[in-house]
XYZ file of C-alpha atoms in Angstrom:
672
model
C 48.828 -6.256 93.038
C 51.180 -5.609 90.109
C 53.625 -7.719 88.098
C 57.259 -6.549 88.383
C 60.152 -8.119 86.463
C 61.188 -9.140 82.995
C 57.959 -9.438 80.955
C 57.349 -12.884 79.427
C 56.883 -13.246 75.682
C 53.257 -13.464 74.629
C 51.652 -16.450 72.942
C 50.110 -16.292 69.504
C 46.975 -14.531 70.784
C 48.775 -11.266 71.463
C 49.517 -8.259 69.313
C 52.848 -7.436 71.008
C 55.995 -9.374 71.896
C 55.921 -8.678 75.632
C 53.261 -8.863 78.295
C 51.747 -5.393 78.715
C 51.204 -5.460 82.497
C 54.802 -6.182 83.636
C 56.747 -3.282 85.148
C 60.258 -3.876 83.739
C 62.846 -2.297 86.127
C 65.443 -2.283 83.373
C 63.567 0.377 81.385
C 64.195 4.105 81.863
C 61.730 6.303 83.736
C 61.440 10.100 83.671
C 62.151 12.085 86.823
C 58.458 13.132 87.083
C 55.193 12.097 85.509
C 53.683 15.051 83.687
C 51.323 13.304 81.241
C 48.171 12.831 83.327
C 46.094 13.480 80.191
C 47.699 10.430 78.565
C 48.671 12.176 75.337
C 51.508 9.681 74.855
C 49.382 6.617 75.659
C 48.203 4.342 72.789
C 44.743 2.659 72.818
C 46.260 -0.634 74.035
C 49.146 0.508 76.247
C 52.021 -1.744 77.345
C 54.570 -0.743 79.996
C 57.475 -1.717 77.735
C 56.150 0.363 74.831
C 55.133 3.656 76.430
C 57.466 6.634 76.840
C 59.615 7.196 79.976
C 57.370 10.125 80.895
C 54.243 7.937 80.673
C 55.982 5.268 82.785
C 56.709 7.886 85.450
C 53.093 9.071 85.336
C 51.835 5.492 85.669
C 54.122 4.793 88.661
C 52.970 8.040 90.297
C 49.338 6.924 89.871
C 50.089 3.517 91.438
C 52.059 5.035 94.336
C 49.345 7.602 95.125
C 46.753 4.877 95.814
C 45.356 4.113 92.315
C 42.273 6.233 92.990
C 42.898 9.524 91.173
C 40.310 9.648 88.351
C 41.899 12.762 86.850
C 44.498 10.460 85.234
C 43.750 9.137 81.755
C 41.868 5.760 81.964
C 44.697 4.212 79.952
C 46.840 4.103 83.121
C 44.064 2.289 84.931
C 43.800 -0.221 82.062
C 47.537 -0.908 82.230
C 46.995 -1.898 85.870
C 43.800 -3.838 85.057
C 45.624 -5.968 82.462
C 47.621 -7.451 85.325
C 44.525 -8.142 87.423
C 42.682 -10.026 84.697
C 45.864 -12.007 83.913
C 46.253 -12.992 87.567
C 42.615 -14.137 87.752
C 42.313 -16.129 84.500
C 45.877 -17.151 83.562
C 47.397 -17.749 87.005
C 43.975 -18.814 88.344
C 45.018 -17.882 91.855
C 42.303 -18.703 94.394
C 44.007 -17.005 97.335
C 43.498 -13.466 96.030
C 40.558 -14.005 93.607
C 38.066 -12.194 95.857
C 40.481 -9.304 96.403
C 40.915 -8.928 92.647
C 37.144 -8.832 92.060
C 36.706 -6.163 94.754
C 39.588 -4.144 93.298
C 38.136 -4.232 89.765
C 34.759 -3.177 91.122
C 36.467 -0.198 92.826
C 38.278 0.756 89.622
C 35.017 0.653 87.689
C 33.491 3.154 90.094
C 36.329 5.634 89.415
C 35.280 6.092 85.774
C 31.480 5.622 85.798
C 30.880 7.522 82.541
C 33.618 5.918 80.443
C 32.194 3.478 77.897
C 35.343 1.373 77.580
C 35.638 1.034 81.362
C 32.005 -0.027 81.677
C 32.383 -2.558 78.870
C 35.717 -4.270 79.629
C 35.592 -4.186 83.425
C 31.916 -5.110 83.309
C 32.623 -8.202 81.186
C 35.333 -9.249 83.636
C 33.100 -8.776 86.673
C 30.178 -10.569 85.055
C 32.209 -13.814 85.121
C 34.671 -13.214 87.941
C 32.064 -12.134 90.495
C 31.008 -15.776 90.911
C 34.264 -16.288 92.806
C 33.060 -14.109 95.676
C 29.261 -14.065 95.366
C 26.746 -16.590 96.673
C 23.855 -17.538 94.398
C 21.278 -15.841 96.596
C 23.286 -12.611 96.537
C 23.026 -12.268 92.738
C 20.218 -9.826 91.969
C 18.107 -9.345 88.820
C 19.447 -6.862 86.267
C 17.075 -4.181 84.969
C 19.450 -2.467 82.549
C 20.338 -3.631 79.039
C 23.940 -4.856 79.257
C 24.887 -5.516 75.647
C 24.198 -7.938 72.831
C 24.261 -11.054 74.991
C 22.650 -12.187 78.211
C 25.019 -11.421 81.107
C 26.880 -14.506 82.284
C 25.995 -13.904 85.944
C 22.332 -13.707 84.984
C 22.493 -16.989 83.061
C 24.201 -18.572 86.072
C 21.571 -17.296 88.517
C 18.612 -18.431 86.384
C 20.196 -21.768 85.441
C 21.029 -22.590 89.053
C 17.468 -21.839 90.169
C 16.006 -23.998 87.399
C 18.401 -26.804 88.316
C 17.115 -26.650 91.896
C 13.511 -26.893 90.672
C 12.600 -23.334 91.676
C 9.949 -21.328 89.793
C 10.923 -17.908 88.492
C 9.593 -14.760 90.144
C 8.350 -11.670 88.274
C 11.666 -9.877 88.777
C 13.717 -12.678 87.249
C 11.439 -12.964 84.210
C 11.455 -9.185 83.767
C 15.259 -9.183 84.046
C 15.385 -11.917 81.398
C 13.174 -9.822 79.128
C 15.159 -6.599 79.579
C 18.575 -8.228 79.098
C 17.621 -10.419 76.145
C 19.018 -9.029 72.869
C 15.935 -9.949 70.789
C 13.154 -8.473 72.898
C 11.330 -5.252 72.042
C 11.409 -2.622 74.776
C 9.308 0.361 73.605
C 9.221 3.963 74.821
C 6.575 3.496 77.578
C 8.890 1.018 79.353
C 11.740 3.524 79.512
C 9.849 6.796 79.902
C 7.571 5.282 82.573
C 10.157 2.911 84.018
C 8.877 2.688 87.608
C 5.278 2.287 86.486
C 6.304 -0.349 83.935
C 8.182 -2.460 86.486
C 5.390 -2.207 89.063
C 2.635 -3.109 86.587
C 4.660 -5.992 85.095
C 5.030 -7.484 88.575
C 1.297 -7.163 89.242
C 0.272 -8.754 85.940
C 2.838 -11.573 86.389
C 1.686 -12.376 89.929
C -1.933 -12.445 88.748
C -1.106 -14.870 85.916
C 1.520 -16.965 87.746
C 0.700 -16.812 91.467
C 3.164 -19.643 92.189
C 5.857 -18.348 89.820
C 6.771 -19.478 86.302
C 8.035 -23.044 85.933
C 10.766 -23.363 83.274
C 11.850 -26.633 81.678
C 15.482 -27.508 82.468
C 17.682 -27.296 79.340
C 20.195 -30.065 78.579
C 23.127 -27.849 77.620
C 25.554 -26.818 80.401
C 26.731 -23.256 80.941
C 30.267 -22.290 79.972
C 31.904 -18.878 79.791
C 34.548 -17.592 77.421
C 36.486 -14.488 78.360
C 38.510 -12.429 75.866
C 41.028 -10.339 77.765
C 40.854 -6.550 77.537
C 44.598 -6.674 76.841
C 43.935 -8.987 73.844
C 46.697 -11.273 75.207
C 44.701 -14.390 76.132
C 41.333 -16.122 76.316
C 39.918 -17.326 79.607
C 37.095 -19.736 80.378
C 34.885 -20.774 83.265
C 32.660 -23.786 83.904
C 30.527 -22.834 86.918
C 28.845 -25.421 89.110
C 26.144 -25.384 91.762
C 26.273 -28.007 94.510
C 29.060 -29.656 92.503
C 26.919 -30.061 89.359
C 27.106 -28.176 86.034
C 24.678 -25.284 85.669
C 22.069 -25.535 82.844
C 22.494 -22.977 80.046
C 19.272 -21.017 79.420
C 20.591 -19.162 76.367
C 18.518 -21.177 73.883
C 15.180 -21.134 75.725
C 12.414 -19.272 73.868
C 9.139 -19.864 75.711
C 9.916 -17.789 78.843
C 11.065 -14.902 76.643
C 7.840 -15.084 74.606
C 5.755 -15.034 77.793
C 7.733 -12.044 79.055
C 7.267 -10.193 75.748
C 3.527 -10.865 75.837
C 3.231 -9.498 79.375
C 5.466 -6.533 78.587
C 3.475 -5.640 75.457
C 0.267 -5.654 77.487
C 1.821 -3.389 80.118
C 3.414 -1.035 77.576
C 0.092 -0.689 75.738
C -1.648 0.246 78.990
C 1.056 2.842 79.729
C 1.085 4.287 76.213
C -1.239 7.231 76.990
C 0.773 8.169 80.083
C 3.995 7.911 78.075
C 2.660 10.240 75.388
C 1.520 12.732 78.010
C 4.921 12.725 79.733
C 6.573 13.106 76.334
C 4.662 16.364 75.867
C 4.930 17.334 79.554
C 8.232 16.059 81.009
C 7.455 17.616 84.405
C 3.868 16.354 84.466
C 4.392 13.230 86.584
C 2.181 13.370 89.675
C -0.300 15.794 88.124
C -4.021 15.080 87.950
C -3.876 14.390 84.220
C -0.899 12.053 84.572
C -2.544 10.174 87.432
C -5.719 9.861 85.369
C -3.759 8.066 82.666
C -2.349 5.478 85.073
C -3.888 1.979 84.938
C -6.136 1.605 87.976
C -3.906 -1.093 89.539
C -1.196 1.536 90.041
C -3.275 4.195 91.798
C -2.352 3.026 95.297
C 1.314 2.553 94.376
C 1.546 6.041 92.823
C -0.845 8.262 94.862
C -1.624 11.858 93.878
C -2.618 14.521 96.396
C -3.938 16.670 93.556
C -6.280 13.852 92.542
C -7.587 13.535 96.105
C -8.387 17.263 96.216
C -10.104 17.032 92.838
C -12.246 14.134 94.022
C -13.416 16.057 97.074
C -14.317 19.126 95.005
C -16.087 17.141 92.277
C -18.105 15.121 94.798
C -19.421 18.375 96.313
C -20.480 19.563 92.845
C -22.326 16.289 92.172
C -24.138 16.566 95.515
C -25.305 20.077 94.559
C -26.816 18.938 91.247
C -23.795 18.563 89.006
C -23.880 21.753 86.927
C -20.605 23.726 86.925
C -18.934 26.061 84.396
C -16.456 24.254 82.133
C -13.770 26.838 82.869
C -13.967 25.962 86.579
C -13.460 22.249 85.820
C -10.438 22.921 83.610
C -9.083 25.391 86.151
C -9.235 22.724 88.857
C -7.441 20.238 86.638
C -4.773 22.455 85.092
C -4.447 25.296 87.588
C -5.347 27.829 84.896
C -7.718 28.196 81.972
C -7.868 30.007 78.648
C -10.715 31.802 76.925
C -10.945 28.900 74.507
C -10.900 25.328 75.768
C -9.869 22.728 73.194
C -11.103 19.213 72.688
C -7.877 17.712 74.046
C -8.303 19.564 77.336
C -11.891 18.338 77.689
C -10.905 14.762 76.863
C -8.188 14.869 79.516
C -10.689 16.259 82.030
C -13.211 13.502 81.247
C -10.531 10.799 81.620
C -9.284 12.226 84.919
C -12.773 12.355 86.409
C -13.658 8.881 85.111
C -10.762 7.404 87.100
C -12.530 8.762 90.188
C -15.860 7.230 89.176
C -17.185 10.616 88.021
C -18.480 11.499 84.580
C -18.388 14.693 82.517
C -21.193 15.584 80.121
C -20.826 16.262 77.321
C -17.982 13.832 76.665
C -15.930 15.427 73.846
C -15.583 12.043 72.119
C -19.286 11.980 71.303
C -20.484 15.567 71.730
C -22.274 17.222 68.798
C -20.467 20.365 69.878
C -18.071 21.332 72.636
C -19.327 23.732 75.315
C -17.849 27.214 75.576
C -15.656 27.995 78.577
C -18.395 29.954 80.363
C -21.125 27.377 79.691
C -21.998 24.741 82.268
C -21.150 21.055 82.040
C -22.591 18.233 84.132
C -20.589 16.236 86.677
C -22.250 12.977 87.711
C -21.554 9.592 89.264
C -20.534 6.802 86.891
C -21.129 4.190 89.565
C -17.528 2.940 89.357
C -14.134 4.084 88.040
C -13.747 3.672 84.282
C -10.473 3.526 82.380
C -11.722 3.655 78.776
C -14.613 6.030 78.282
C -14.435 5.589 74.523
C -15.666 2.000 74.730
C -19.435 2.341 74.348
C -22.059 0.366 72.427
C -23.522 1.365 69.087
C -26.879 1.609 70.871
C -25.446 4.293 73.153
C -24.070 6.298 70.243
C -27.387 6.131 68.427
C -29.426 6.939 71.541
C -27.190 9.932 72.311
C -27.607 11.404 68.827
C -31.377 10.872 68.807
C -31.570 12.453 72.260
C -29.644 15.441 70.954
C -32.033 15.818 68.052
C -34.945 15.566 70.452
C -33.450 18.384 72.522
C -33.162 20.505 69.350
C -36.883 19.987 68.874
C -37.669 20.730 72.540
C -35.628 23.962 72.527
C -37.321 25.260 69.379
C -39.713 27.670 71.141
C -37.110 28.853 73.671
C -38.433 26.865 76.617
C -38.592 23.262 77.760
C -42.154 22.207 78.507
C -42.672 19.606 81.198
C -44.220 17.073 78.772
C -41.183 17.482 76.527
C -38.836 16.866 79.456
C -40.774 13.772 80.478
C -40.774 12.484 76.905
C -36.994 12.840 76.670
C -36.519 11.192 80.068
C -38.724 8.311 78.935
C -36.522 8.049 75.845
C -33.512 7.532 78.141
C -35.349 4.928 80.233
C -36.460 3.012 77.142
C -32.977 2.764 75.610
C -31.472 -0.744 75.639
C -28.292 0.222 77.514
C -26.198 -0.906 80.438
C -26.711 0.834 83.776
C -23.469 2.769 83.332
C -24.351 3.903 79.798
C -27.805 4.965 80.952
C -26.182 7.128 83.647
C -24.100 8.809 80.961
C -27.089 9.281 78.668
C -29.153 10.819 81.484
C -26.351 13.263 82.320
C -26.087 14.262 78.658
C -29.829 14.907 78.661
C -29.343 17.283 81.602
C -26.728 19.127 79.566
C -28.907 19.202 76.446
C -31.726 20.722 78.508
C -29.488 23.190 80.365
C -27.592 24.519 77.331
C -29.606 25.735 74.326
C -28.426 24.205 71.036
C -26.373 26.247 68.611
C -28.719 26.389 65.615
C -26.056 28.166 63.539
C -23.669 25.260 64.121
C -26.441 22.808 63.296
C -27.136 24.563 59.987
C -23.440 24.472 59.085
C -23.230 20.768 59.776
C -26.373 20.010 57.784
C -25.445 22.151 54.807
C -24.017 19.413 52.566
C -25.822 16.331 53.910
C -26.496 13.627 51.280
C -29.739 11.771 50.645
C -28.968 8.743 52.802
C -27.924 11.009 55.644
C -31.058 13.085 55.166
C -33.189 9.957 55.444
C -31.480 8.933 58.687
C -31.822 12.466 60.045
C -35.494 12.663 59.185
C -36.102 9.266 60.776
C -34.393 10.345 63.988
C -36.350 13.612 64.109
C -39.647 11.817 63.591
C -38.686 9.347 66.297
C -37.932 12.221 68.683
C -41.248 13.881 67.922
C -43.108 10.607 68.556
C -41.316 9.971 71.870
C -44.315 10.990 74.003
C -47.023 9.937 71.553
C -48.106 13.568 71.090
C -46.873 15.998 68.484
C -47.008 19.641 69.564
C -47.064 22.578 67.215
C -43.734 23.809 68.610
C -42.145 20.482 67.726
C -43.483 20.670 64.209
C -42.107 24.203 63.861
C -38.639 23.142 65.030
C -38.595 20.152 62.679
C -39.533 22.506 59.857
C -36.486 24.650 60.726
C -34.192 21.650 60.617
C -35.698 20.510 57.314
C -35.059 23.956 55.941
C -31.422 23.709 57.102
C -31.249 20.402 55.240
C -32.402 22.144 52.085
C -35.737 20.288 52.149
C -39.235 21.626 51.749
C -40.441 22.351 55.307
C -43.861 21.050 54.315
C -42.370 17.538 54.217
C -42.395 17.594 58.019
C -46.151 16.975 58.009
C -46.038 14.049 55.603
C -43.108 12.491 57.481
C -44.923 12.786 60.795
C -48.015 11.218 59.250
C -45.893 8.417 57.850
C -44.932 7.697 61.422
C -48.482 6.476 62.097
C -49.596 9.400 64.270
C -53.277 10.055 63.793
C -54.128 13.614 62.842
C -57.903 13.082 62.763
C -60.443 13.943 65.484
C -59.893 12.345 68.879
C -62.651 10.325 70.502
C -63.998 12.199 73.472
C -66.921 9.823 74.221
C -68.396 6.752 72.609
C -70.784 7.416 69.730
C -74.547 7.093 70.314
C -77.174 6.144 67.717
C -78.609 9.264 66.140
C -80.864 10.237 63.341
C -80.427 8.203 60.204
C -78.459 9.917 57.450
C -75.396 9.654 55.291
C -72.360 7.932 56.825
C -69.260 10.057 57.207
C -66.466 8.490 55.135
C -63.296 7.419 56.939
C -60.576 10.045 57.000
C -57.739 9.217 54.633
C -54.295 9.519 56.069
C -51.877 11.948 54.462
C -49.084 10.257 52.602
C -45.485 11.441 52.513
C -43.961 11.413 49.050
C -40.499 10.298 50.164
C -40.687 8.777 53.652
C -42.983 6.001 54.804
C -43.475 4.158 58.071
C -41.605 1.026 56.989
C -38.642 3.163 55.896
C -38.591 4.937 59.276
C -38.786 1.623 61.124
C -35.996 0.111 59.021
C -33.639 3.018 59.604
C -34.393 3.474 63.306
C -34.077 -0.252 64.043
C -30.623 -0.352 62.472
C -28.726 1.378 65.282
C -25.360 0.875 63.666
C -26.505 2.615 60.481
C -28.115 5.530 62.330
C -25.035 5.932 64.507
C -22.714 5.806 61.514
C -24.651 8.181 59.270
C -25.565 10.710 61.926
C -22.102 10.408 63.455
C -20.590 11.537 60.158
C -22.958 14.498 60.091
C -21.944 15.662 63.547
C -18.276 14.620 63.424
C -18.758 12.038 66.158
C -15.525 10.068 66.532
C -15.941 6.337 65.934
C -13.539 3.426 65.720
C -14.759 0.143 64.318
C -13.779 -2.826 66.436
C -10.772 -4.648 65.130
C -10.008 -2.126 62.378
C -6.917 0.021 62.553
C -7.658 3.707 62.001
C -5.612 5.716 59.496
C -2.558 7.386 61.010
C -4.052 10.870 60.806
C -7.272 9.805 62.503
C -5.595 9.712 65.888
C -3.439 12.753 65.207
C -6.317 14.949 63.967
C -9.102 13.767 66.230
C -12.405 15.440 65.365
C -11.864 15.502 61.595
C -13.244 13.011 59.092
C -10.716 11.307 56.765
C -11.213 13.779 53.895
C -10.672 16.893 55.999
C -7.875 15.170 57.958
C -5.988 14.446 54.738
C -6.606 18.033 53.598
C -5.076 19.440 56.802
C -1.990 17.231 56.496
C -1.420 18.494 52.942
C -1.976 22.116 53.966
C 0.691 21.791 56.654
C 3.350 21.028 54.043
C 3.549 24.717 53.095
C 3.351 28.083 54.834
C 1.103 29.728 52.240
C -1.454 28.685 49.623
C -2.996 30.824 46.915
C -6.778 30.830 46.654
C -6.603 28.854 43.386
C -4.277 26.242 44.901
C -6.522 25.842 47.906
C -9.614 25.341 45.759
C -7.725 22.794 43.647
C -6.628 20.558 46.546
C -10.129 20.786 48.059
C -11.662 19.701 44.729
C -9.218 16.786 44.495
C -10.735 15.449 47.734
C -14.338 16.126 46.775
C -14.687 19.125 49.113
C -16.136 22.579 48.584
C -13.502 25.205 49.372
C -15.767 27.441 51.487
C -17.105 24.529 53.530
C -13.657 22.984 53.978
C -12.220 26.308 55.194
C -14.938 26.560 57.813
C -14.518 22.949 58.968
C -10.715 23.007 59.349
C -10.707 26.386 61.097
C -13.461 25.296 63.466
C -11.454 22.123 64.245
C -8.318 24.208 64.818
C -10.139 26.555 67.225
C -11.487 23.608 69.236
C -8.127 21.826 69.343
C -5.483 24.583 69.341
C -7.487 27.737 70.153
C -6.610 29.474 66.866
C -7.465 29.285 63.183
C -5.446 27.003 60.920
C -5.831 29.220 57.824
C -5.611 33.007 57.882
C -6.973 34.687 54.744
C -4.350 37.082 53.418
C -3.785 37.193 49.663
C -4.674 33.510 49.749
C -4.240 31.506 52.935
C -1.426 31.590 55.515
C -0.975 28.383 57.547
C -0.561 28.765 61.321
C 3.071 27.838 62.137
C 2.168 26.887 65.725
C -0.424 24.325 64.612
C 1.912 23.003 61.919
C 4.648 22.464 64.501
C 2.256 20.797 66.971
C 0.892 18.351 64.381
C 4.359 17.527 63.027
C 5.576 16.828 66.555
C 2.651 14.495 67.123
C 3.318 12.866 63.746
C 6.919 12.161 64.734
C 5.862 10.735 68.103
C 3.329 8.415 66.452
C 5.928 7.248 63.931
C 8.297 6.436 66.805
C 5.609 4.364 68.498
C 4.739 2.626 65.218
C 8.395 1.842 64.569
C 8.768 0.469 68.074
C 5.720 -1.785 67.670
C 7.049 -3.213 64.394
């Protein structure tokens, strides 16, 4: 399969005078070939131009079977130049299939060489049609270059010409190979999951396949020889007719991009997790981040064991130490359990139809490792726990405030428990949200509130927030229609933490239309005539009246928003993109989030510098220090700022946040 003889002169397309592939017997050859490394071989070698030693080396390679990959690829290319010339210039049909098979074998000798993959791949993409039936051409799931592969265009065009609808694999292949489509990180990092989910979503949307309109233009191929000596062409046919050229079609590509974007978005959380934990595939947390359609296709034994354990806990009442839950999920636990760990635990359990209370997305505080949490049945698996109604958020916060009141005297009285349970039953929620609210009530009742934390959070509350807080407290106290002295005492404590006069508790409660006069024990009977007792005047609150309470409590969105800011409850408004740092620094409000990002730009800040950047954001230095360190402990199990002749910034936290920043920028760049 080589040309031997006097090389013909090249046409005007070539860069040399003689055909490169011809072995000219008139030229001298060294006694032995000692240049296997190809040090004397140019980029485009020609037999007539290389040295006698290189000629001897080339002839040795041919004589030894043309399969020794230790030789420089240039010798293989010198041989390949003859094969491509035979196929396209001579257009010999008798050995066309043999040539294609030989080129495919040569390509396998140098699998990691870019030039081999490119030039031999371009040849095979066109030439393979000489030996391959249409049905034997398979979809391509690897990006091939800056153009759609010719064999792919032939396979799709022939199917369209026959009136066939495209399957999921052919549309996905079209999407992957197309030079203008956007393939983001989740599609490459979670390749198997991406392909499987794309097929499922396609089959659901196009159960009979995708029908594509037949284009008018016919397919032609132009081949530029690796030797640069000629141009070849091909005009493929199917059943004797020209094949339609799909290169200009846009609609199928747009449909594929739409499906792919949907799939990549659903795999984004898993992709981020695997980016942080490259060996995490198959773990409970990774399986929890899979879209539910993929659970059967990608089973997890660890998840099955977790489900069995969690179901036993639920059957026994649901209370279990947090450290035991995290230990089951991660195989180990630390003294401090961060918000990210709890969120991952809640997501993993939700995929099994089990809930975790408190959910760290909405909790007023995270439980300590040794404290109990509540496992409960959600009724069905849930993929997105964060999607709850404003009514749920408001009801959860008011229930928490009610539990603060109930815990005030150190015990939960039965009437107080019933009142709080009635509050859950009365909430306008879905069945699933009511399950979650009831489980949170069990946690509120089982774990005494941290009054120190409450005081810290209430320290700098503004007037509007105070009004919402007071309204919620009054509503909690009125839940059972009876106000006990213990409840009044606890409300007084909270008012004091707000910086208000505790005596306002009485006027606020009166403003809530609760009678504080004598109760009727029996109906009055006529008695001796005398002076009539005047009607008892109701006490009036100087700053809070019944209409104000009703207005605030009826506006669930306002209560949820205001009280959510007080307790750092994470919220995302529908349809509004959150600031970049909101996702990176979950648990911090925008002001403190921006402060942390600025602090991470340096390793040390003087006390004056720290106070200055806090003031520039409208924050008190002492309060800001407490907030950011508390956030750091919950998220990274250590303080962000260490006081030492000013403030030292934790290098571990700085590195973790910067890494997350870079990952988010990559995702943002990919989406744009």
